[in-house]
PDB file of C-alpha atoms in Angstrom:
ATOM      1  CA  UNK A 277      -4.794 -13.531  12.505  1.00 76.00           C
ATOM      2  CA  UNK A 278      -8.018 -14.545  11.237  1.00 84.00           C
ATOM      3  CA  UNK A 279      -9.622 -15.676   8.142  1.00 91.00           C
ATOM      4  CA  UNK A 280     -12.496 -13.192   6.547  1.00 95.00           C
ATOM      5  CA  UNK A 281     -14.678 -13.834   3.660  1.00 95.00           C
ATOM      6  CA  UNK A 282     -16.837 -11.710   1.984  1.00 96.00           C
ATOM      7  CA  UNK A 283     -19.092 -11.808  -0.849  1.00 97.00           C
ATOM      8  CA  UNK A 284     -19.915 -10.749  -3.229  1.00 97.00           C
ATOM      9  CA  UNK A 285     -16.273 -10.050  -4.364  1.00 95.00           C
ATOM     10  CA  UNK A 286     -17.178  -8.212  -7.358  1.00 96.00           C
ATOM     11  CA  UNK A 287     -20.363  -6.846  -8.890  1.00 97.00           C
ATOM     12  CA  UNK A 288     -21.801  -4.489 -11.465  1.00 97.00           C
ATOM     13  CA  UNK A 289     -24.887  -2.796 -10.017  1.00 96.00           C
ATOM     14  CA  UNK A 290     -27.873  -1.045 -11.639  1.00 97.00           C
ATOM     15  CA  UNK A 291     -28.372   2.656 -10.456  1.00 97.00           C
ATOM     16  CA  UNK A 292     -31.325   2.476  -7.871  1.00 97.00           C
ATOM     17  CA  UNK A 293     -30.694  -0.495  -6.306  1.00 98.00           C
ATOM     18  CA  UNK A 294     -29.435  -2.128  -3.097  1.00 98.00           C
ATOM     19  CA  UNK A 295     -26.707  -4.508  -2.752  1.00 98.00           C
ATOM     20  CA  UNK A 296     -25.930  -6.370   0.642  1.00 98.00           C
ATOM     21  CA  UNK A 297     -22.559  -7.662   1.245  1.00 98.00           C
ATOM     22  CA  UNK A 298     -21.668 -10.263   3.431  1.00 98.00           C
ATOM     23  CA  UNK A 299     -18.833 -11.112   5.817  1.00 97.00           C
ATOM     24  CA  UNK A 300     -17.855 -14.377   7.758  1.00 97.00           C
ATOM     25  CA  UNK A 301     -15.138 -14.540  10.013  1.00 96.00           C
ATOM     26  CA  UNK A 302     -13.444 -17.981  11.236  1.00 94.00           C
ATOM     27  CA  UNK A 303     -13.609 -17.043  15.038  1.00 91.00           C
ATOM     28  CA  UNK A 304     -15.709 -14.966  17.265  1.00 90.00           C
ATOM     29  CA  UNK A 305     -14.921 -11.473  17.498  1.00 88.00           C
ATOM     30  CA  UNK A 306     -16.469  -8.341  19.407  1.00 83.00           C
ATOM     31  CA  UNK A 307     -15.758  -5.543  17.031  1.00 84.00           C
ATOM     32  CA  UNK A 308     -16.389  -5.925  13.173  1.00 91.00           C
ATOM     33  CA  UNK A 309     -15.743  -2.938  11.107  1.00 93.00           C
ATOM     34  CA  UNK A 310     -17.334  -1.884   7.497  1.00 96.00           C
ATOM     35  CA  UNK A 311     -15.076   0.388   5.804  1.00 96.00           C
ATOM     36  CA  UNK A 312     -15.185   1.942   2.477  1.00 97.00           C
ATOM     37  CA  UNK A 313     -12.149   2.967  -0.421  1.00 97.00           C
ATOM     38  CA  UNK A 314     -13.570   4.696  -3.137  1.00 96.00           C
ATOM     39  CA  UNK A 315     -11.178   4.646  -6.645  1.00 94.00           C
ATOM     40  CA  UNK A 316      -7.692   5.950  -5.698  1.00 92.00           C
ATOM     41  CA  UNK A 317      -8.505   6.903  -2.320  1.00 95.00           C
ATOM     42  CA  UNK A 318      -7.772   5.679   1.511  1.00 96.00           C
ATOM     43  CA  UNK A 319      -9.707   3.835   3.419  1.00 96.00           C
ATOM     44  CA  UNK A 320     -12.879   5.745   5.361  1.00 95.00           C
ATOM     45  CA  UNK A 321     -14.611   3.909   8.384  1.00 94.00           C
ATOM     46  CA  UNK A 322     -18.642   3.726   7.896  1.00 96.00           C
ATOM     47  CA  UNK A 323     -19.393   2.066  11.182  1.00 95.00           C
ATOM     48  CA  UNK A 324     -18.560  -0.365  13.895  1.00 92.00           C
ATOM     49  CA  UNK A 325     -20.810  -3.106  14.285  1.00 91.00           C
ATOM     50  CA  UNK A 326     -20.812  -4.791  17.860  1.00 84.00           C
ATOM     51  CA  UNK A 327     -23.100  -7.963  18.151  1.00 81.00           C
ATOM     52  CA  UNK A 328     -26.406  -7.315  19.954  1.00 79.00           C
ATOM     53  CA  UNK A 329     -26.330  -3.432  19.843  1.00 81.00           C
ATOM     54  CA  UNK A 330     -27.134  -0.742  17.018  1.00 87.00           C
ATOM     55  CA  UNK A 331     -23.858  -0.522  14.733  1.00 92.00           C
ATOM     56  CA  UNK A 332     -22.307   3.108  15.143  1.00 92.00           C
ATOM     57  CA  UNK A 333     -21.713   5.189  11.967  1.00 95.00           C
ATOM     58  CA  UNK A 334     -19.175   7.677  11.547  1.00 93.00           C
ATOM     59  CA  UNK A 335     -19.780  11.057  10.417  1.00 92.00           C
ATOM     60  CA  UNK A 336     -21.509  11.106   6.943  1.00 94.00           C
ATOM     61  CA  UNK A 337     -22.820   7.702   6.921  1.00 96.00           C
ATOM     62  CA  UNK A 338     -26.513   7.086   8.061  1.00 96.00           C
ATOM     63  CA  UNK A 339     -27.905   3.921   8.675  1.00 96.00           C
ATOM     64  CA  UNK A 340     -31.016   4.414   6.030  1.00 97.00           C
ATOM     65  CA  UNK A 341     -28.205   4.287   3.354  1.00 98.00           C
ATOM     66  CA  UNK A 342     -25.907   1.759   4.756  1.00 98.00           C
ATOM     67  CA  UNK A 343     -27.890  -0.411   7.043  1.00 97.00           C
ATOM     68  CA  UNK A 344     -25.900  -3.008   8.860  1.00 96.00           C
ATOM     69  CA  UNK A 345     -26.279  -6.468  10.977  1.00 94.00           C
ATOM     70  CA  UNK A 346     -24.860  -8.371  13.412  1.00 93.00           C
ATOM     71  CA  UNK A 347     -26.669 -10.951  14.068  1.00 92.00           C
ATOM     72  CA  UNK A 348     -23.757 -13.087  15.862  1.00 92.00           C
ATOM     73  CA  UNK A 349     -20.182 -13.033  16.941  1.00 91.00           C
ATOM     74  CA  UNK A 350     -19.193 -14.292  12.769  1.00 94.00           C
ATOM     75  CA  UNK A 351     -21.058 -12.362  10.779  1.00 95.00           C
ATOM     76  CA  UNK A 352     -22.418  -9.283   9.912  1.00 96.00           C
ATOM     77  CA  UNK A 353     -23.668  -7.515   6.649  1.00 97.00           C
ATOM     78  CA  UNK A 354     -23.520  -4.332   4.939  1.00 98.00           C
ATOM     79  CA  UNK A 355     -26.163  -3.197   2.589  1.00 98.00           C
ATOM     80  CA  UNK A 356     -25.490  -0.023   0.042  1.00 98.00           C
ATOM     81  CA  UNK A 357     -29.446   1.370  -0.588  1.00 98.00           C
ATOM     82  CA  UNK A 358     -30.443   2.982  -3.285  1.00 98.00           C
ATOM     83  CA  UNK A 359     -26.844   3.033  -5.173  1.00 97.00           C
ATOM     84  CA  UNK A 360     -25.947   5.936  -7.490  1.00 97.00           C
ATOM     85  CA  UNK A 361     -22.318   6.081  -9.423  1.00 96.00           C
ATOM     86  CA  UNK A 362     -21.018   7.638  -6.413  1.00 96.00           C
ATOM     87  CA  UNK A 363     -21.320   4.391  -4.348  1.00 97.00           C
ATOM     88  CA  UNK A 364     -18.967   2.647  -6.928  1.00 97.00           C
ATOM     89  CA  UNK A 365     -15.944   1.672  -4.309  1.00 97.00           C
ATOM     90  CA  UNK A 366     -14.287  -1.183  -2.756  1.00 96.00           C
ATOM     91  CA  UNK A 367     -16.273  -2.326   0.833  1.00 97.00           C
ATOM     92  CA  UNK A 368     -14.483  -3.845   2.869  1.00 96.00           C
ATOM     93  CA  UNK A 369     -15.225  -5.669   6.437  1.00 96.00           C
ATOM     94  CA  UNK A 370     -12.630  -6.093   9.454  1.00 94.00           C
ATOM     95  CA  UNK A 371     -12.190  -7.127  12.950  1.00 91.00           C
ATOM     96  CA  UNK A 372     -10.344  -6.659  15.574  1.00 82.00           C
ATOM     97  CA  UNK A 373      -8.556  -9.336  17.623  1.00 75.00           C
ATOM     98  CA  UNK A 374      -8.854  -8.353  21.245  1.00 63.00           C
ATOM     99  CA  UNK A 375      -5.700 -10.493  22.087  1.00 53.00           C
ATOM    100  CA  UNK A 376      -3.038  -9.220  24.205  1.00 45.00           C
ATOM    101  CA  UNK A 377       0.369 -10.840  22.356  1.00 43.00           C
ATOM    102  CA  UNK A 378      -1.002  -8.805  18.881  1.00 43.00           C
ATOM    103  CA  UNK A 379      -2.905  -5.800  20.704  1.00 53.00           C
ATOM    104  CA  UNK A 380      -5.489  -4.775  18.529  1.00 71.00           C
ATOM    105  CA  UNK A 381      -3.965  -5.644  15.414  1.00 79.00           C
ATOM    106  CA  UNK A 382      -6.775  -5.230  12.380  1.00 85.00           C
ATOM    107  CA  UNK A 383      -7.474  -7.701   9.516  1.00 89.00           C
ATOM    108  CA  UNK A 384      -9.453  -7.320   6.630  1.00 93.00           C
ATOM    109  CA  UNK A 385     -11.731  -9.479   4.486  1.00 93.00           C
ATOM    110  CA  UNK A 386     -10.923  -9.722   0.570  1.00 93.00           C
ATOM    111  CA  UNK A 387     -12.770  -6.635  -0.177  1.00 95.00           C
ATOM    112  CA  UNK A 388     -16.134  -6.294  -2.171  1.00 96.00           C
ATOM    113  CA  UNK A 389     -15.932  -4.252  -5.209  1.00 95.00           C
ATOM    114  CA  UNK A 390     -19.024  -2.611  -6.484  1.00 97.00           C
ATOM    115  CA  UNK A 391     -19.175  -0.294  -9.998  1.00 97.00           C
ATOM    116  CA  UNK A 392     -22.411   1.172 -10.077  1.00 97.00           C
ATOM    117  CA  UNK A 393     -23.798   1.670 -13.585  1.00 97.00           C
TER     118      UNK A 393
ATOM    119  CA  UNK B 226      -9.146  14.347  15.086  1.00 82.00           C
ATOM    120  CA  UNK B 227      -5.710  12.606  14.371  1.00 88.00           C
ATOM    121  CA  UNK B 228      -4.116  13.516  10.903  1.00 92.00           C
ATOM    122  CA  UNK B 229      -2.041  11.125   9.457  1.00 96.00           C
ATOM    123  CA  UNK B 230       0.461  11.897   6.676  1.00 98.00           C
ATOM    124  CA  UNK B 231       2.563   9.783   4.314  1.00 98.00           C
ATOM    125  CA  UNK B 232       5.384   9.821   2.132  1.00 98.00           C
ATOM    126  CA  UNK B 233       6.372   9.665  -0.624  1.00 98.00           C
ATOM    127  CA  UNK B 234       2.968   9.677  -2.361  1.00 98.00           C
ATOM    128  CA  UNK B 235       4.621   7.557  -4.871  1.00 97.00           C
ATOM    129  CA  UNK B 236       7.662   5.199  -5.205  1.00 97.00           C
ATOM    130  CA  UNK B 237       9.170   3.426  -8.204  1.00 97.00           C
ATOM    131  CA  UNK B 238      11.983   0.911  -7.865  1.00 96.00           C
ATOM    132  CA  UNK B 239      13.985  -1.425  -9.801  1.00 97.00           C
ATOM    133  CA  UNK B 240      13.945  -4.808  -8.457  1.00 97.00           C
ATOM    134  CA  UNK B 241      16.557  -5.218  -5.716  1.00 97.00           C
ATOM    135  CA  UNK B 242      16.507  -1.446  -4.246  1.00 98.00           C
ATOM    136  CA  UNK B 243      15.766  -0.514  -0.666  1.00 97.00           C
ATOM    137  CA  UNK B 244      13.188   1.795   0.181  1.00 97.00           C
ATOM    138  CA  UNK B 245      12.094   3.927   3.485  1.00 98.00           C
ATOM    139  CA  UNK B 246       8.638   4.965   3.676  1.00 98.00           C
ATOM    140  CA  UNK B 247       7.311   7.612   6.086  1.00 98.00           C
ATOM    141  CA  UNK B 248       4.200   8.000   8.310  1.00 98.00           C
ATOM    142  CA  UNK B 249       3.824  11.239  10.519  1.00 98.00           C
ATOM    143  CA  UNK B 250       0.848  11.798  12.995  1.00 96.00           C
ATOM    144  CA  UNK B 251      -0.307  15.078  14.709  1.00 94.00           C
ATOM    145  CA  UNK B 252      -0.794  13.113  18.625  1.00 91.00           C
ATOM    146  CA  UNK B 253       0.151  10.754  21.013  1.00 89.00           C
ATOM    147  CA  UNK B 254      -1.240   6.978  19.562  1.00 89.00           C
ATOM    148  CA  UNK B 255      -1.358   3.796  21.317  1.00 85.00           C
ATOM    149  CA  UNK B 256      -1.791   1.792  18.353  1.00 89.00           C
ATOM    150  CA  UNK B 257       0.044   1.946  14.726  1.00 94.00           C
ATOM    151  CA  UNK B 258      -0.219  -0.335  12.097  1.00 95.00           C
ATOM    152  CA  UNK B 259       0.965  -0.777   8.694  1.00 97.00           C
ATOM    153  CA  UNK B 260      -0.824  -2.771   5.656  1.00 96.00           C
ATOM    154  CA  UNK B 261       0.003  -3.848   2.247  1.00 97.00           C
ATOM    155  CA  UNK B 262      -2.751  -3.490  -0.374  1.00 96.00           C
ATOM    156  CA  UNK B 263      -1.999  -5.624  -3.245  1.00 92.00           C
ATOM    157  CA  UNK B 264      -3.186  -4.948  -6.930  1.00 87.00           C
ATOM    158  CA  UNK B 265      -6.136  -7.224  -6.420  1.00 86.00           C
ATOM    159  CA  UNK B 266      -7.627  -4.825  -3.511  1.00 89.00           C
ATOM    160  CA  UNK B 267      -6.414  -7.526  -0.594  1.00 90.00           C
ATOM    161  CA  UNK B 268      -5.253  -5.551   2.521  1.00 93.00           C
ATOM    162  CA  UNK B 269      -2.242  -7.384   4.503  1.00 92.00           C
ATOM    163  CA  UNK B 270      -1.386  -6.527   7.771  1.00 92.00           C
ATOM    164  CA  UNK B 271       2.345  -6.175   7.992  1.00 95.00           C
ATOM    165  CA  UNK B 272       3.081  -4.591  11.549  1.00 94.00           C
ATOM    166  CA  UNK B 273       0.852  -3.609  14.524  1.00 92.00           C
ATOM    167  CA  UNK B 274       4.062  -1.323  15.628  1.00 94.00           C
ATOM    168  CA  UNK B 275       2.630   1.322  18.482  1.00 92.00           C
ATOM    169  CA  UNK B 276       6.235   2.031  19.495  1.00 94.00           C
ATOM    170  CA  UNK B 277       9.992   0.445  19.181  1.00 96.00           C
ATOM    171  CA  UNK B 278      11.213  -1.942  16.183  1.00 98.00           C
ATOM    172  CA  UNK B 279      10.100  -5.034  14.398  1.00 97.00           C
ATOM    173  CA  UNK B 280      11.284  -6.764  11.498  1.00 97.00           C
ATOM    174  CA  UNK B 281       9.648  -9.863   9.334  1.00 96.00           C
ATOM    175  CA  UNK B 282      12.102 -11.203   6.386  1.00 97.00           C
ATOM    176  CA  UNK B 283      12.702  -7.846   4.051  1.00 98.00           C
ATOM    177  CA  UNK B 284      10.846  -5.631   5.860  1.00 98.00           C
ATOM    178  CA  UNK B 285      11.081  -4.034   9.159  1.00 98.00           C
ATOM    179  CA  UNK B 286       9.380  -1.040  10.871  1.00 98.00           C
ATOM    180  CA  UNK B 287      10.434   1.199  13.391  1.00 98.00           C
ATOM    181  CA  UNK B 288       7.920   3.755  15.402  1.00 98.00           C
ATOM    182  CA  UNK B 289       9.479   6.743  17.505  1.00 97.00           C
ATOM    183  CA  UNK B 290       6.166   7.795  19.541  1.00 93.00           C
ATOM    184  CA  UNK B 291       7.734  10.437  21.232  1.00 93.00           C
ATOM    185  CA  UNK B 292       8.390  12.009  17.638  1.00 96.00           C
ATOM    186  CA  UNK B 293       5.528  11.020  15.974  1.00 97.00           C
ATOM    187  CA  UNK B 294       6.366   9.101  13.314  1.00 98.00           C
ATOM    188  CA  UNK B 295       7.032   5.877  11.883  1.00 98.00           C
ATOM    189  CA  UNK B 296       9.223   4.671   9.113  1.00 98.00           C
ATOM    190  CA  UNK B 297       8.407   1.391   6.761  1.00 98.00           C
ATOM    191  CA  UNK B 298      11.772  -0.153   5.290  1.00 98.00           C
ATOM    192  CA  UNK B 299      11.738  -2.901   2.675  1.00 98.00           C
ATOM    193  CA  UNK B 300      15.215  -4.255   1.616  1.00 97.00           C
ATOM    194  CA  UNK B 301      15.681  -6.163  -2.063  1.00 98.00           C
ATOM    195  CA  UNK B 302      12.420  -5.008  -3.228  1.00 97.00           C
ATOM    196  CA  UNK B 303      10.657  -7.552  -5.536  1.00 97.00           C
ATOM    197  CA  UNK B 304       8.077  -6.984  -8.442  1.00 96.00           C
ATOM    198  CA  UNK B 305       5.446  -8.808  -5.796  1.00 95.00           C
ATOM    199  CA  UNK B 306       6.152  -5.766  -3.115  1.00 97.00           C
ATOM    200  CA  UNK B 307       3.876  -3.333  -5.643  1.00 96.00           C
ATOM    201  CA  UNK B 308       0.844  -2.027  -4.367  1.00 97.00           C
ATOM    202  CA  UNK B 309      -0.099   0.573  -1.446  1.00 98.00           C
ATOM    203  CA  UNK B 310       1.063   0.825   1.906  1.00 98.00           C
ATOM    204  CA  UNK B 311      -0.924   2.211   4.334  1.00 98.00           C
ATOM    205  CA  UNK B 312      -0.186   3.562   7.983  1.00 97.00           C
ATOM    206  CA  UNK B 313      -3.198   3.536  10.305  1.00 95.00           C
ATOM    207  CA  UNK B 314      -3.298   5.137  13.851  1.00 93.00           C
ATOM    208  CA  UNK B 315      -5.553   5.566  16.787  1.00 87.00           C
ATOM    209  CA  UNK B 316      -4.989   8.233  19.074  1.00 80.00           C
ATOM    210  CA  UNK B 317      -4.326   7.884  22.548  1.00 72.00           C
ATOM    211  CA  UNK B 318      -4.667  10.579  25.376  1.00 67.00           C
ATOM    212  CA  UNK B 319      -4.820  10.771  29.083  1.00 63.00           C
ATOM    213  CA  UNK B 320      -4.393   6.698  29.593  1.00 60.00           C
ATOM    214  CA  UNK B 321      -7.663   6.095  26.841  1.00 62.00           C
ATOM    215  CA  UNK B 322      -7.725   5.374  23.165  1.00 60.00           C
ATOM    216  CA  UNK B 323      -9.839   7.859  21.478  1.00 58.00           C
ATOM    217  CA  UNK B 324     -11.241   8.205  17.568  1.00 62.00           C
ATOM    218  CA  UNK B 325     -11.022   5.757  15.286  1.00 78.00           C
ATOM    219  CA  UNK B 326      -8.276   3.556  13.425  1.00 86.00           C
ATOM    220  CA  UNK B 327      -7.460   6.548  11.255  1.00 91.00           C
ATOM    221  CA  UNK B 328      -5.594   5.847   7.822  1.00 95.00           C
ATOM    222  CA  UNK B 329      -3.088   8.084   5.800  1.00 97.00           C
ATOM    223  CA  UNK B 330      -3.039   8.376   2.170  1.00 97.00           C
ATOM    224  CA  UNK B 331      -1.006   5.523   1.333  1.00 98.00           C
ATOM    225  CA  UNK B 332       2.216   5.286  -0.650  1.00 98.00           C
ATOM    226  CA  UNK B 333       1.969   3.465  -3.808  1.00 97.00           C
ATOM    227  CA  UNK B 334       5.057   1.774  -4.430  1.00 97.00           C
ATOM    228  CA  UNK B 335       5.751   0.153  -8.221  1.00 97.00           C
ATOM    229  CA  UNK B 336       9.065  -2.431  -8.236  1.00 97.00           C
ATOM    230  CA  UNK B 337       9.804  -2.708 -11.757  1.00 96.00           C
ATOM    231  CA  UNK B 338      11.789  -6.533 -12.949  1.00 95.00           C
TER     232      UNK B 338
END
């Protein structure tokens, strides 16, 4: 398995501001993913972040709103820009361990609970 | 894209009861995972099970890929089993995975003492 740490774990943010969420993994991984979970909803993939290349965004998510960095194989950041109350969600970092024994098992960080007021 | 339906949406149990959660999917898959999200939001991977049967303690899972469904069994439920259970799948066609890992809407399980 993988140990994934996210910061901050929880924050209350003012409308119009931006917040950067950090994700640190205890081993080198090729693929990292950022998900959003709005209140009472399922998980929605925001983007896939591979080291050394631009992140790949899913439909409905744009780089200007959710810029992502992936400077090395153990770290990534997601910024939520110009926040509005609709951005209040849990943001989750996840990784895929490309090991034959476990296949493409996905592991998640503890999540970052953002409330925009 | 692939569609994932989970049932039931909500389930309330007394401690000690058994339960079965179901996940139906609309296309062939080569990746299927079950997750438990606890009340604090933490997502725990329970099983990676694109086919076959696995067991881990009181939990077991079976995926019948040809019939496009998976079942998660919880036996002798405990209050700590409460939370949301998600099924997630990735499509597979022509020998290649396609698309992203798609999550179902989840089953909310509440276990009362």
